[in-house]
Structure formats: structure tokens, C-alpha cells
DNA sequence: TTGTACTTGATACAAAGTATCATAAGGACA
DNA sequence: TGTCCTTATGATACTTTGTATCAAGTACAA
């Protein structure tokens, strides 16, 4: 009986690192230690981190990271499309749909800080159409929507 | 023959300052020198300015402005809804539709830096709908679309 | 004109992001 | 498995962007 490749479900970290590996190979980019490390930290944080929060986490186990290296690494991962930057909070978060380029919208709860990454056709179509109407050939779309999430509204804290 | 109030078309500066005056009165806010000055500078710049560009402009004729006062003033004008902040470029721009609260989209040309402020129903409806679908009660919407404007595409510079 | 709550200016500081360059190391290839 | 070359890193210094605090000043109502 042939052994199926690997039946154990890969951990989220393993899957994400494999994705990074593949992307690097495809594009002839190097897979280095800081790149792996930043990805791992963003994954285990499970929320957006500022560059300096990330730096502190990395230093706590490596000691040699610097602001410059963190920003370089984030730029790299963003170019691969597996990390996004939240402009309104100056923070960075792991992509939840890292299967190729996509236009993404973020919903941010101002109460609990929860961030949801959406890929809404309708919003993408509407912005694209707006671009056309005004003569712009769009190549990037930043959509960050702030409000109060369902569970925060449920718990009837005023404001 | 009775003299009509003032038939000369008010300058853009006059109109904008009147709008500021009205808003302040309505809301019981003070109309101070730095508030007038920041508004005037943003108006004459006719493009987004960073807080520190604004600071330099103000200092060149007043000398006593500081970063803190510029940021305070910008916060004030944003709360009134007559100045917007562009998150993706960390800059501030005069509102082009200062007639009450509105959800706005910015289109930014990466080639010439031109910024267009749009108020598109379709985009606003689509984001609102997305919020509903995901259970968010939205109260803010940041939409910044980057691309190449018509005139920049017309001049066939490559890239 | 006067009083006073709100705003400003001054100072100091914190957070976010970038430039430069000598050194280190990924990974192709022998 | 080791060599080499290209690219990325680490170290340093710096710039830009944004805030905290508090004494002094002033817009505006009365
Ligand atoms: Zn994504
Ligand atoms: Zn919430
Ligand atoms: Zn506006
Ligand atoms: Zn243009």
C-alpha cells in the first residue's frame, strides 16, 4: 500500500512557509532567515503588528534584527503578496488569501481591534468603475473600513 | 437702485473662510488665527501637503507655528470635515465638497501626483453592504485608489 | 471691558521609516 | 561537498511623522 505523501495536516506555519518557499523559487528570490522569522511572528500574532512590535518580538529571540531589516523584509513579503499593510493603523498583517494577487478590503473594529480581510467583488468592481469614469488606470486599491463588529455591538457597552 | 449684497464672485479663499466661520459658529468652536492660516495655506497649495510642509509654509510668514500646533489644527479641521487626510501619503488636503459629512474616495496618480476627490454612490453602497454582510456597523471609510491618470497615460512615457 | 474656558506656543519626546556601506550567506554550479 | 557570485543582512546614523505637558495667551459671551 503506497504511502500518501503526508497525511498529517500541515500546521499553519508549515503551510505558510511552504507557500513562501514556492513563491521564492518561482520568482528566483532567496529564502532567508529573517524572511522566515518575520512570517512566523506575523502568523503567531494573528493580528496586525506594527513594525516595531515585530522588531521587539524578533529581537527577543535573535537579538540582531534592526528597524531597517524589518522594513526591508516587510517590503519583500508585501511584494510577494503574502503580507498586507494597514495604512490607517500603520501595521502589517498576514494575508488570509495568499493565492495570487487580489484586491482586498479590511474591516477594522474600533472597539476590539479585530481585523477582517475581505475580497469583495462588488467593492472591487465599484472602485474599478470609478477609476474608469475618472480616467484612471488603477493598479492599487486601499480600502479600510472602520466600525464596530457584531460581537462588540452585542455586548451593549455604550459608545 | 438697491445694491445687491455683493455681486463680485467671492474668492475661493473668502468662500472657504466663510464656510469655516459658519461651521465654527454652528458648533460653538473658536475661529483662531492658526485655523485660518492652515486653511489658507492648504487652499493655495491646491495639492496635498504633509504636516511638515505646511509647518514650513506657516513658519515662513508667522514664525511661531510648531508641529504640535499644526497637527492640532489639522485634527480640528478634519473634525469639521473640511480637511481630509490621505493615509497612503501621510498628507492633508482641502475637502472639495465641504457641504456636510460624506464618504469620499481619493484617486491618486502615481506619475504626476494629482489627487481627485470623488463621492461615488456605488462605491459607498458597496462598502456599506460589505460591512453589513460581515456584521460591521461602519462609521468611517478610507478608500485611496492609485493608478495613472488620463493625461499621464496620454503622454506615452513608458512604465 | 472683563472674565474665563479653551487654545496656543514652547519644549521635549516618542514612533515610524530610510540611507549607506562593509560583511555575511543563499544557492547555482563544479 | 566546496567555491563563487550575487543579493541580502546588520550596524549605524539619520530623517520624517506624530504626541505629551503645561504655562501663557486670547476668542468671544456677558
Ligand atoms: Zn490578502
Ligand atoms: Zn469588535
Ligand atoms: Zn471631502
Ligand atoms: Zn497623472
mmCIF file of C-alpha atoms (C1' of nucleotides) and ligand atoms in Angstrom:
data_model
loop_
_atom_site.group_PDB
_atom_site.id
_atom_site.type_symbol
_atom_site.label_atom_id
_atom_site.label_comp_id
_atom_site.label_asym_id
_atom_site.label_seq_id
_atom_site.Cartn_x
_atom_site.Cartn_y
_atom_site.Cartn_z
ATOM 1 C CA UNK A 1 0.000 0.000 0.000
ATOM 2 C CA UNK A 2 1.636 3.212 -1.157
ATOM 3 C CA UNK A 3 2.194 5.812 1.490
ATOM 4 C CA UNK A 4 0.283 9.001 0.760
ATOM 5 C CA UNK A 5 2.669 11.907 0.734
ATOM 6 C CA UNK A 6 1.999 13.284 4.117
ATOM 7 C CA UNK A 7 -1.393 12.714 5.562
ATOM 8 C CA UNK A 8 -0.930 14.716 8.746
ATOM 9 C CA UNK A 9 -2.480 18.123 8.295
ATOM 10 C CA UNK A 10 0.421 20.544 7.973
ATOM 11 C CA UNK A 11 0.469 23.224 10.651
ATOM 12 C CA UNK A 12 -0.482 26.719 9.607
ATOM 13 C CA UNK A 13 3.156 27.680 9.973
ATOM 14 C CA UNK A 14 4.296 24.830 7.736
ATOM 15 C CA UNK A 15 1.736 25.699 5.090
ATOM 16 C CA UNK A 16 2.638 29.349 5.134
ATOM 17 C CA UNK A 17 6.347 28.637 4.948
ATOM 18 C CA UNK A 18 5.794 26.289 2.037
ATOM 19 C CA UNK A 19 3.879 28.985 0.268
ATOM 20 C CA UNK A 20 6.779 31.372 0.849
ATOM 21 C CA UNK A 21 9.243 28.764 -0.402
ATOM 22 C CA UNK A 22 7.253 28.226 -3.575
ATOM 23 C CA UNK A 23 6.898 31.919 -4.262
ATOM 24 C CA UNK A 24 10.598 32.468 -3.768
ATOM 25 C CA UNK A 25 11.524 29.631 -6.103
ATOM 26 C CA UNK A 26 9.053 30.770 -8.770
ATOM 27 C CA UNK A 27 10.458 34.254 -8.731
ATOM 28 C CA UNK A 28 14.092 33.477 -8.200
ATOM 29 C CA UNK A 29 14.151 35.136 -4.790
ATOM 30 C CA UNK A 30 16.140 33.981 -1.810
ATOM 31 C CA UNK A 31 14.541 32.472 1.205
ATOM 32 C CA UNK A 32 16.464 33.852 4.137
ATOM 33 C CA UNK A 33 16.278 33.566 7.884
ATOM 34 C CA UNK A 34 14.717 36.984 8.608
ATOM 35 C CA UNK A 35 12.089 36.373 5.952
ATOM 36 C CA UNK A 36 11.075 33.121 7.585
ATOM 37 C CA UNK A 37 11.196 34.682 11.030
ATOM 38 C CA UNK A 38 9.016 37.681 10.178
ATOM 39 C CA UNK A 39 6.457 35.424 8.589
ATOM 40 C CA UNK A 40 6.389 33.157 11.630
ATOM 41 C CA UNK A 41 5.915 36.071 14.007
ATOM 42 C CA UNK A 42 3.110 37.581 11.966
ATOM 43 C CA UNK A 43 1.449 34.207 11.825
ATOM 44 C CA UNK A 44 1.585 33.520 15.533
ATOM 45 C CA UNK A 45 0.499 37.052 16.389
ATOM 46 C CA UNK A 46 -2.747 36.546 14.455
ATOM 47 C CA UNK A 47 -3.324 40.256 14.402
ATOM 48 C CA UNK A 48 -1.702 43.270 12.767
ATOM 49 C CA UNK A 49 1.642 44.227 14.247
ATOM 50 C CA UNK A 50 3.483 47.489 13.935
ATOM 51 C CA UNK A 51 6.969 47.262 12.507
ATOM 52 C CA UNK A 52 8.422 47.996 15.916
ATOM 53 C CA UNK A 53 6.288 45.450 17.733
ATOM 54 C CA UNK A 54 7.585 42.964 15.225
ATOM 55 C CA UNK A 55 11.098 44.185 15.818
ATOM 56 C CA UNK A 56 10.760 43.607 19.559
ATOM 57 C CA UNK A 57 9.447 40.093 19.013
ATOM 58 C CA UNK A 58 12.278 39.267 16.658
ATOM 59 C CA UNK A 59 14.922 40.698 18.924
ATOM 60 C CA UNK A 60 13.628 38.673 21.845
ATOM 61 C CA UNK A 61 14.882 35.562 20.135
ATOM 62 C CA UNK A 62 17.502 36.714 17.703
ATOM 63 C CA UNK A 63 18.894 39.951 19.031
ATOM 64 C CA UNK A 64 20.307 41.160 15.755
ATOM 65 C CA UNK A 65 17.252 42.487 13.963
ATOM 66 C CA UNK A 66 17.044 46.180 13.215
ATOM 67 C CA UNK A 67 14.316 48.517 12.071
ATOM 68 C CA UNK A 68 15.844 48.646 8.627
ATOM 69 C CA UNK A 69 15.882 44.887 8.256
ATOM 70 C CA UNK A 70 12.308 44.567 9.457
ATOM 71 C CA UNK A 71 11.086 47.136 6.952
ATOM 72 C CA UNK A 72 13.085 45.535 4.168
ATOM 73 C CA UNK A 73 11.646 42.161 4.967
ATOM 74 C CA UNK A 74 8.107 43.501 5.162
ATOM 75 C CA UNK A 75 8.536 45.204 1.804
ATOM 76 C CA UNK A 76 9.705 41.918 0.377
ATOM 77 C CA UNK A 77 6.774 39.957 1.763
ATOM 78 C CA UNK A 78 4.331 42.616 0.606
ATOM 79 C CA UNK A 79 5.758 42.428 -2.904
ATOM 80 C CA UNK A 80 5.098 38.691 -2.828
ATOM 81 C CA UNK A 81 1.559 39.467 -1.758
ATOM 82 C CA UNK A 82 1.583 37.474 1.451
ATOM 83 C CA UNK A 83 1.663 40.414 3.825
ATOM 84 C CA UNK A 84 -0.537 43.486 3.734
ATOM 85 C CA UNK A 85 -0.013 46.871 5.273
ATOM 86 C CA UNK A 86 -2.864 48.585 7.062
ATOM 87 C CA UNK A 87 -2.378 52.246 6.267
ATOM 88 C CA UNK A 88 -4.766 53.559 8.845
ATOM 89 C CA UNK A 89 -3.010 51.814 11.725
ATOM 90 C CA UNK A 90 0.495 51.651 10.269
ATOM 91 C CA UNK A 91 0.650 47.955 10.873
ATOM 92 C CA UNK A 92 1.259 44.752 8.978
ATOM 93 C CA UNK A 93 -0.771 41.606 8.774
ATOM 94 C CA UNK A 94 -0.502 38.208 7.145
ATOM 95 C CA UNK A 95 -2.629 37.770 4.038
ATOM 96 C CA UNK A 96 -5.552 35.421 4.534
ATOM 97 C CA UNK A 97 -5.947 34.608 0.834
ATOM 98 C CA UNK A 98 -2.376 34.234 -0.364
ATOM 99 C CA UNK A 99 -3.238 32.593 -3.649
ATOM 100 C CA UNK A 100 -2.221 35.219 -6.101
ATOM 101 C CA UNK A 101 -2.776 38.931 -6.473
ATOM 102 C CA UNK A 102 -6.074 40.273 -5.223
ATOM 103 C CA UNK A 103 -7.784 43.477 -4.278
ATOM 104 C CA UNK A 104 -8.579 43.357 -0.651
ATOM 105 C CA UNK A 105 -10.692 45.312 1.801
ATOM 106 C CA UNK A 106 -10.076 45.482 5.510
ATOM 107 C CA UNK A 107 -12.769 45.849 8.129
ATOM 108 C CA UNK A 108 -11.457 47.050 11.431
ATOM 109 C CA UNK A 109 -13.366 47.041 14.700
ATOM 110 C CA UNK A 110 -12.619 50.184 16.633
ATOM 111 C CA UNK A 111 -13.737 48.518 19.853
ATOM 112 C CA UNK A 112 -11.818 45.230 19.937
ATOM 113 C CA UNK A 113 -9.277 45.807 17.186
ATOM 114 C CA UNK A 114 -10.363 42.754 15.217
ATOM 115 C CA UNK A 115 -9.384 42.938 11.547
ATOM 116 C CA UNK A 116 -11.149 41.022 8.807
ATOM 117 C CA UNK A 117 -9.685 40.702 5.328
ATOM 118 C CA UNK A 118 -12.345 40.617 2.636
ATOM 119 C CA UNK A 119 -12.187 40.110 -1.105
ATOM 120 C CA UNK A 120 -15.456 41.610 -2.231
ATOM 121 C CA UNK A 121 -16.242 41.568 -5.936
ATOM 122 C CA UNK A 122 -18.752 44.327 -5.692
ATOM 123 C CA UNK A 123 -16.392 46.745 -3.978
ATOM 124 C CA UNK A 124 -13.588 45.912 -6.378
ATOM 125 C CA UNK A 125 -15.913 46.411 -9.340
ATOM 126 C CA UNK A 126 -17.181 49.717 -7.971
ATOM 127 C CA UNK A 127 -13.722 51.165 -7.433
ATOM 128 C CA UNK A 128 -12.566 49.928 -10.822
ATOM 129 C CA UNK A 129 -15.554 51.563 -12.421
ATOM 130 C CA UNK A 130 -14.913 54.805 -10.585
ATOM 131 C CA UNK A 131 -11.367 54.748 -11.866
ATOM 132 C CA UNK A 132 -12.627 54.323 -15.415
ATOM 133 C CA UNK A 133 -15.142 57.100 -15.040
ATOM 134 C CA UNK A 134 -12.381 59.486 -13.963
ATOM 135 C CA UNK A 135 -9.861 58.255 -16.490
ATOM 136 C CA UNK A 136 -7.540 56.455 -14.084
ATOM 137 C CA UNK A 137 -5.868 53.149 -14.860
ATOM 138 C CA UNK A 138 -5.807 51.815 -11.314
ATOM 139 C CA UNK A 139 -3.155 49.454 -10.084
ATOM 140 C CA UNK A 140 -3.688 49.555 -6.351
ATOM 141 C CA UNK A 141 -6.678 49.912 -4.109
ATOM 142 C CA UNK A 142 -6.590 50.706 -0.441
ATOM 143 C CA UNK A 143 -9.917 50.115 1.279
ATOM 144 C CA UNK A 144 -10.048 50.213 5.058
ATOM 145 C CA UNK A 145 -13.444 50.320 6.693
ATOM 146 C CA UNK A 146 -13.760 51.147 10.355
ATOM 147 C CA UNK A 147 -16.723 50.432 12.600
ATOM 148 C CA UNK A 148 -17.956 48.162 15.336
ATOM 149 C CA UNK A 149 -18.056 44.417 14.828
ATOM 150 C CA UNK A 150 -21.014 42.218 15.570
ATOM 151 C CA UNK A 151 -19.828 40.773 18.861
ATOM 152 C CA UNK A 152 -18.826 44.193 20.159
ATOM 153 C CA UNK A 153 -22.260 45.534 19.299
ATOM 154 C CA UNK A 154 -23.787 42.528 21.007
ATOM 155 C CA UNK A 155 -22.158 43.348 24.310
ATOM 156 C CA UNK A 156 -24.090 46.514 24.939
ATOM 157 C CA UNK A 157 -21.252 48.691 26.146
ATOM 158 C CA UNK A 158 -22.274 52.245 25.317
ATOM 159 C CA UNK A 159 -20.389 54.174 22.621
ATOM 160 C CA UNK B 1 -31.435 101.028 -7.255
ATOM 161 C CA UNK B 2 -30.618 98.808 -4.299
ATOM 162 C CA UNK B 3 -27.153 97.384 -4.233
ATOM 163 C CA UNK B 4 -27.209 93.596 -4.349
ATOM 164 C CA UNK B 5 -25.344 92.197 -1.430
ATOM 165 C CA UNK B 6 -22.068 91.534 -3.097
ATOM 166 C CA UNK B 7 -22.168 90.731 -6.711
ATOM 167 C CA UNK B 8 -18.465 90.141 -7.154
ATOM 168 C CA UNK B 9 -17.742 86.446 -7.069
ATOM 169 C CA UNK B 10 -16.150 85.783 -3.711
ATOM 170 C CA UNK B 11 -12.627 84.407 -3.981
ATOM 171 C CA UNK B 12 -12.138 80.780 -3.165
ATOM 172 C CA UNK B 13 -10.338 81.860 -0.031
ATOM 173 C CA UNK B 14 -13.239 84.046 1.045
ATOM 174 C CA UNK B 15 -15.740 81.290 0.423
ATOM 175 C CA UNK B 16 -13.715 78.735 2.284
ATOM 176 C CA UNK B 17 -13.159 81.034 5.227
ATOM 177 C CA UNK B 18 -16.862 81.819 5.382
ATOM 178 C CA UNK B 19 -17.599 78.144 5.444
ATOM 179 C CA UNK B 20 -15.158 77.750 8.328
ATOM 180 C CA UNK B 21 -16.745 80.697 10.149
ATOM 181 C CA UNK B 22 -20.204 79.200 9.791
ATOM 182 C CA UNK B 23 -19.140 75.782 10.963
ATOM 183 C CA UNK B 24 -17.411 77.237 13.990
ATOM 184 C CA UNK B 25 -20.436 79.293 14.946
ATOM 185 C CA UNK B 26 -22.809 76.361 14.480
ATOM 186 C CA UNK B 27 -20.733 74.164 16.686
ATOM 187 C CA UNK B 28 -19.625 76.691 19.249
ATOM 188 C CA UNK B 29 -15.980 76.435 18.247
ATOM 189 C CA UNK B 30 -13.482 79.243 18.181
ATOM 190 C CA UNK B 31 -12.133 80.666 14.978
ATOM 191 C CA UNK B 32 -8.480 81.319 15.664
ATOM 192 C CA UNK B 33 -5.549 82.610 13.684
ATOM 193 C CA UNK B 34 -3.776 79.299 13.110
ATOM 194 C CA UNK B 35 -7.030 77.717 11.956
ATOM 195 C CA UNK B 36 -7.493 80.422 9.350
ATOM 196 C CA UNK B 37 -3.843 80.256 8.363
ATOM 197 C CA UNK B 38 -3.749 76.486 7.859
ATOM 198 C CA UNK B 39 -6.862 76.641 5.753
ATOM 199 C CA UNK B 40 -5.421 79.401 3.605
ATOM 200 C CA UNK B 41 -2.192 77.500 3.031
ATOM 201 C CA UNK B 42 -3.971 74.290 2.094
ATOM 202 C CA UNK B 43 -6.157 76.237 -0.275
ATOM 203 C CA UNK B 44 -3.336 77.986 -2.063
ATOM 204 C CA UNK B 45 -1.266 74.814 -2.271
ATOM 205 C CA UNK B 46 -4.034 73.101 -4.260
ATOM 206 C CA UNK B 47 -2.475 69.752 -3.555
ATOM 207 C CA UNK B 48 -1.952 67.551 -0.519
ATOM 208 C CA UNK B 49 0.673 68.814 1.885
ATOM 209 C CA UNK B 50 2.478 66.920 4.569
ATOM 210 C CA UNK B 51 2.160 68.349 8.042
ATOM 211 C CA UNK B 52 5.754 69.487 7.940
ATOM 212 C CA UNK B 53 5.465 71.093 4.516
ATOM 213 C CA UNK B 54 2.558 73.008 5.962
ATOM 214 C CA UNK B 55 4.621 73.861 9.006
ATOM 215 C CA UNK B 56 7.377 75.307 6.829
ATOM 216 C CA UNK B 57 4.876 77.404 4.886
ATOM 217 C CA UNK B 58 3.332 78.722 8.072
ATOM 218 C CA UNK B 59 6.644 79.498 9.672
ATOM 219 C CA UNK B 60 7.759 81.428 6.631
ATOM 220 C CA UNK B 61 5.218 84.077 7.490
ATOM 221 C CA UNK B 62 4.462 83.614 11.150
ATOM 222 C CA UNK B 63 7.499 82.031 12.691
ATOM 223 C CA UNK B 64 5.744 80.728 15.761
ATOM 224 C CA UNK B 65 3.998 77.632 14.452
ATOM 225 C CA UNK B 66 5.074 74.278 15.770
ATOM 226 C CA UNK B 67 4.452 70.697 14.738
ATOM 227 C CA UNK B 68 2.086 70.252 17.641
ATOM 228 C CA UNK B 69 0.001 73.252 16.682
ATOM 229 C CA UNK B 70 -0.153 72.177 13.053
ATOM 230 C CA UNK B 71 -1.358 68.713 13.979
ATOM 231 C CA UNK B 72 -3.885 70.107 16.440
ATOM 232 C CA UNK B 73 -5.230 72.452 13.820
ATOM 233 C CA UNK B 74 -5.420 69.722 11.202
ATOM 234 C CA UNK B 75 -7.306 67.497 13.645
ATOM 235 C CA UNK B 76 -9.717 70.333 14.245
ATOM 236 C CA UNK B 77 -10.317 70.973 10.556
ATOM 237 C CA UNK B 78 -10.719 67.262 9.887
ATOM 238 C CA UNK B 79 -13.324 67.008 12.626
ATOM 239 C CA UNK B 80 -15.218 69.806 10.874
ATOM 240 C CA UNK B 81 -14.951 67.805 7.683
ATOM 241 C CA UNK B 82 -13.218 70.439 5.603
ATOM 242 C CA UNK B 83 -9.833 68.778 5.502
ATOM 243 C CA UNK B 84 -9.067 65.176 4.668
ATOM 244 C CA UNK B 85 -6.044 63.106 5.447
ATOM 245 C CA UNK B 86 -4.559 60.870 2.794
ATOM 246 C CA UNK B 87 -3.374 57.850 4.712
ATOM 247 C CA UNK B 88 -1.277 56.399 1.950
ATOM 248 C CA UNK B 89 0.815 59.550 1.557
ATOM 249 C CA UNK B 90 0.513 60.910 5.083
ATOM 250 C CA UNK B 91 -0.672 64.218 3.777
ATOM 251 C CA UNK B 92 -3.583 66.594 4.139
ATOM 252 C CA UNK B 93 -5.815 68.158 1.568
ATOM 253 C CA UNK B 94 -8.712 70.586 1.485
ATOM 254 C CA UNK B 95 -12.117 68.997 1.009
ATOM 255 C CA UNK B 96 -13.640 69.673 -2.393
ATOM 256 C CA UNK B 97 -17.219 69.043 -1.270
ATOM 257 C CA UNK B 98 -17.385 70.690 2.131
ATOM 258 C CA UNK B 99 -21.144 70.583 2.435
ATOM 259 C CA UNK B 100 -21.645 68.175 5.237
ATOM 260 C CA UNK B 101 -20.359 64.736 6.086
ATOM 261 C CA UNK B 102 -19.634 62.471 3.178
ATOM 262 C CA UNK B 103 -17.821 59.286 2.305
ATOM 263 C CA UNK B 104 -15.080 60.116 -0.050
ATOM 264 C CA UNK B 105 -12.727 58.257 -2.354
ATOM 265 C CA UNK B 106 -9.362 59.528 -3.476
ATOM 266 C CA UNK B 107 -7.769 58.758 -6.800
ATOM 267 C CA UNK B 108 -4.064 59.392 -6.848
ATOM 268 C CA UNK B 109 -1.887 59.489 -9.938
ATOM 269 C CA UNK B 110 1.417 57.837 -9.226
ATOM 270 C CA UNK B 111 3.002 59.649 -12.133
ATOM 271 C CA UNK B 112 2.062 63.296 -11.601
ATOM 272 C CA UNK B 113 0.769 63.190 -8.034
ATOM 273 C CA UNK B 114 -2.606 64.613 -8.989
ATOM 274 C CA UNK B 115 -5.319 63.816 -6.439
ATOM 275 C CA UNK B 116 -9.021 63.733 -7.251
ATOM 276 C CA UNK B 117 -11.651 63.622 -4.538
ATOM 277 C CA UNK B 118 -14.701 61.621 -5.541
ATOM 278 C CA UNK B 119 -18.026 60.961 -3.839
ATOM 279 C CA UNK B 120 -19.187 57.847 -5.603
ATOM 280 C CA UNK B 121 -22.530 56.375 -4.571
ATOM 281 C CA UNK B 122 -21.742 52.994 -5.940
ATOM 282 C CA UNK B 123 -18.514 52.623 -4.022
ATOM 283 C CA UNK B 124 -20.100 53.881 -0.829
ATOM 284 C CA UNK B 125 -23.010 51.485 -1.269
ATOM 285 C CA UNK B 126 -20.689 48.562 -1.947
ATOM 286 C CA UNK B 127 -18.568 49.164 1.131
ATOM 287 C CA UNK B 128 -21.651 49.677 3.275
ATOM 288 C CA UNK B 129 -23.058 46.444 2.014
ATOM 289 C CA UNK B 130 -19.821 44.616 2.683
ATOM 290 C CA UNK B 131 -19.902 45.924 6.229
ATOM 291 C CA UNK B 132 -23.424 44.617 6.662
ATOM 292 C CA UNK B 133 -22.529 41.247 5.241
ATOM 293 C CA UNK B 134 -19.721 40.888 7.777
ATOM 294 C CA UNK B 135 -21.683 42.325 10.668
ATOM 295 C CA UNK B 136 -19.865 45.640 10.957
ATOM 296 C CA UNK B 137 -21.595 48.926 11.706
ATOM 297 C CA UNK B 138 -19.249 51.146 9.715
ATOM 298 C CA UNK B 139 -18.574 54.732 10.643
ATOM 299 C CA UNK B 140 -15.562 55.528 8.530
ATOM 300 C CA UNK B 141 -14.366 54.532 5.120
ATOM 301 C CA UNK B 142 -10.886 55.027 3.758
ATOM 302 C CA UNK B 143 -10.674 54.496 0.014
ATOM 303 C CA UNK B 144 -7.495 55.503 -1.781
ATOM 304 C CA UNK B 145 -7.050 54.316 -5.323
ATOM 305 C CA UNK B 146 -3.695 54.593 -7.014
ATOM 306 C CA UNK B 147 -3.009 54.476 -10.722
ATOM 307 C CA UNK B 148 -2.144 56.598 -13.704
ATOM 308 C CA UNK B 149 -4.349 59.485 -14.709
ATOM 309 C CA UNK B 150 -5.618 60.149 -18.194
ATOM 310 C CA UNK B 151 -3.215 62.899 -19.151
ATOM 311 C CA UNK B 152 -0.243 60.943 -17.856
ATOM 312 C CA UNK B 153 -1.318 57.945 -19.909
ATOM 313 C CA UNK B 154 -1.765 60.215 -22.888
ATOM 314 C CA UNK B 155 1.850 61.295 -22.821
ATOM 315 C CA UNK B 156 3.262 57.942 -23.760
ATOM 316 C CA UNK B 157 6.091 57.825 -21.284
ATOM 317 C CA UNK B 158 6.868 54.145 -20.751
ATOM 318 C CA UNK B 159 6.148 52.396 -17.427
ATOM 319 C "C1'" DT C 1 -14.399 95.797 29.446
ATOM 320 C "C1'" DT C 2 -13.793 91.976 31.866
ATOM 321 C "C1'" DG C 3 -13.696 87.094 32.910
ATOM 322 C "C1'" DT C 4 -12.777 82.542 31.730
ATOM 323 C "C1'" DA C 5 -12.739 78.394 29.312
ATOM 324 C "C1'" DC C 6 -10.445 76.984 25.536
ATOM 325 C "C1'" DT C 7 -6.412 77.317 22.568
ATOM 326 C "C1'" DT C 8 -1.766 78.191 21.667
ATOM 327 C "C1'" DG C 9 3.388 78.106 21.782
ATOM 328 C "C1'" DA C 10 7.341 76.097 23.673
ATOM 329 C "C1'" DT C 11 9.763 72.212 24.825
ATOM 330 C "C1'" DA C 12 10.783 67.708 24.952
ATOM 331 C "C1'" DC C 13 9.993 63.296 23.477
ATOM 332 C "C1'" DA C 14 8.208 59.020 21.042
ATOM 333 C "C1'" DA C 15 7.168 56.432 16.978
ATOM 334 C "C1'" DA C 16 7.789 55.345 12.189
ATOM 335 C "C1'" DG C 17 10.694 54.937 8.308
ATOM 336 C "C1'" DT C 18 15.177 55.425 5.291
ATOM 337 C "C1'" DA C 19 20.273 55.822 3.530
ATOM 338 C "C1'" DT C 20 24.734 53.906 3.373
ATOM 339 C "C1'" DC C 21 28.132 50.520 3.262
ATOM 340 C "C1'" DA C 22 31.077 46.813 4.864
ATOM 341 C "C1'" DT C 23 30.100 41.953 5.918
ATOM 342 C "C1'" DA C 24 27.549 37.621 5.559
ATOM 343 C "C1'" DA C 25 25.254 33.944 3.358
ATOM 344 C "C1'" DG C 26 21.719 31.654 -0.186
ATOM 345 C "C1'" DG C 27 22.008 28.694 -3.688
ATOM 346 C "C1'" DA C 28 23.815 27.657 -8.550
ATOM 347 C "C1'" DC C 29 27.281 25.054 -10.260
ATOM 348 C "C1'" DA C 30 31.653 22.374 -10.458
ATOM 349 C "C1'" DT D 1 30.767 18.966 -0.772
ATOM 350 C "C1'" DG D 2 33.032 23.154 -1.522
ATOM 351 C "C1'" DT D 3 33.610 27.574 -4.433
ATOM 352 C "C1'" DC D 4 31.950 31.753 -6.138
ATOM 353 C "C1'" DC D 5 28.938 35.485 -7.117
ATOM 354 C "C1'" DT D 6 25.059 37.975 -6.313
ATOM 355 C "C1'" DT D 7 21.973 39.510 -3.223
ATOM 356 C "C1'" DA D 8 20.534 40.318 1.472
ATOM 357 C "C1'" DT D 9 21.812 41.456 6.133
ATOM 358 C "C1'" DG D 10 23.456 44.040 10.220
ATOM 359 C "C1'" DA D 11 25.167 48.147 12.029
ATOM 360 C "C1'" DT D 12 24.917 52.859 12.336
ATOM 361 C "C1'" DA D 13 23.193 57.131 11.827
ATOM 362 C "C1'" DC D 14 19.635 59.882 10.380
ATOM 363 C "C1'" DT D 15 15.010 61.835 8.688
ATOM 364 C "C1'" DT D 16 10.175 62.221 8.950
ATOM 365 C "C1'" DT D 17 5.978 61.974 11.375
ATOM 366 C "C1'" DG D 18 3.292 62.481 15.420
ATOM 367 C "C1'" DT D 19 2.350 63.329 20.879
ATOM 368 C "C1'" DA D 20 2.560 64.821 25.909
ATOM 369 C "C1'" DT D 21 2.759 68.505 29.088
ATOM 370 C "C1'" DC D 22 1.981 72.849 30.854
ATOM 371 C "C1'" DA D 23 2.411 77.847 31.445
ATOM 372 C "C1'" DA D 24 0.801 81.857 28.884
ATOM 373 C "C1'" DG D 25 -2.400 83.988 25.632
ATOM 374 C "C1'" DT D 26 -6.816 85.061 23.512
ATOM 375 C "C1'" DA D 27 -11.743 84.491 21.296
ATOM 376 C "C1'" DC D 28 -15.959 85.583 22.490
ATOM 377 C "C1'" DA D 29 -20.043 85.842 25.639
ATOM 378 C "C1'" DA D 30 -21.944 88.642 29.001
HETATM 379 ZN ZN1 LIG E 1 -4.651 39.152 1.127
HETATM 380 ZN ZN1 LIG E 2 -15.160 44.283 17.916
HETATM 381 ZN ZN1 LIG E 3 -14.481 65.990 1.106
HETATM 382 ZN ZN1 LIG E 4 -1.020 61.947 -13.756
#
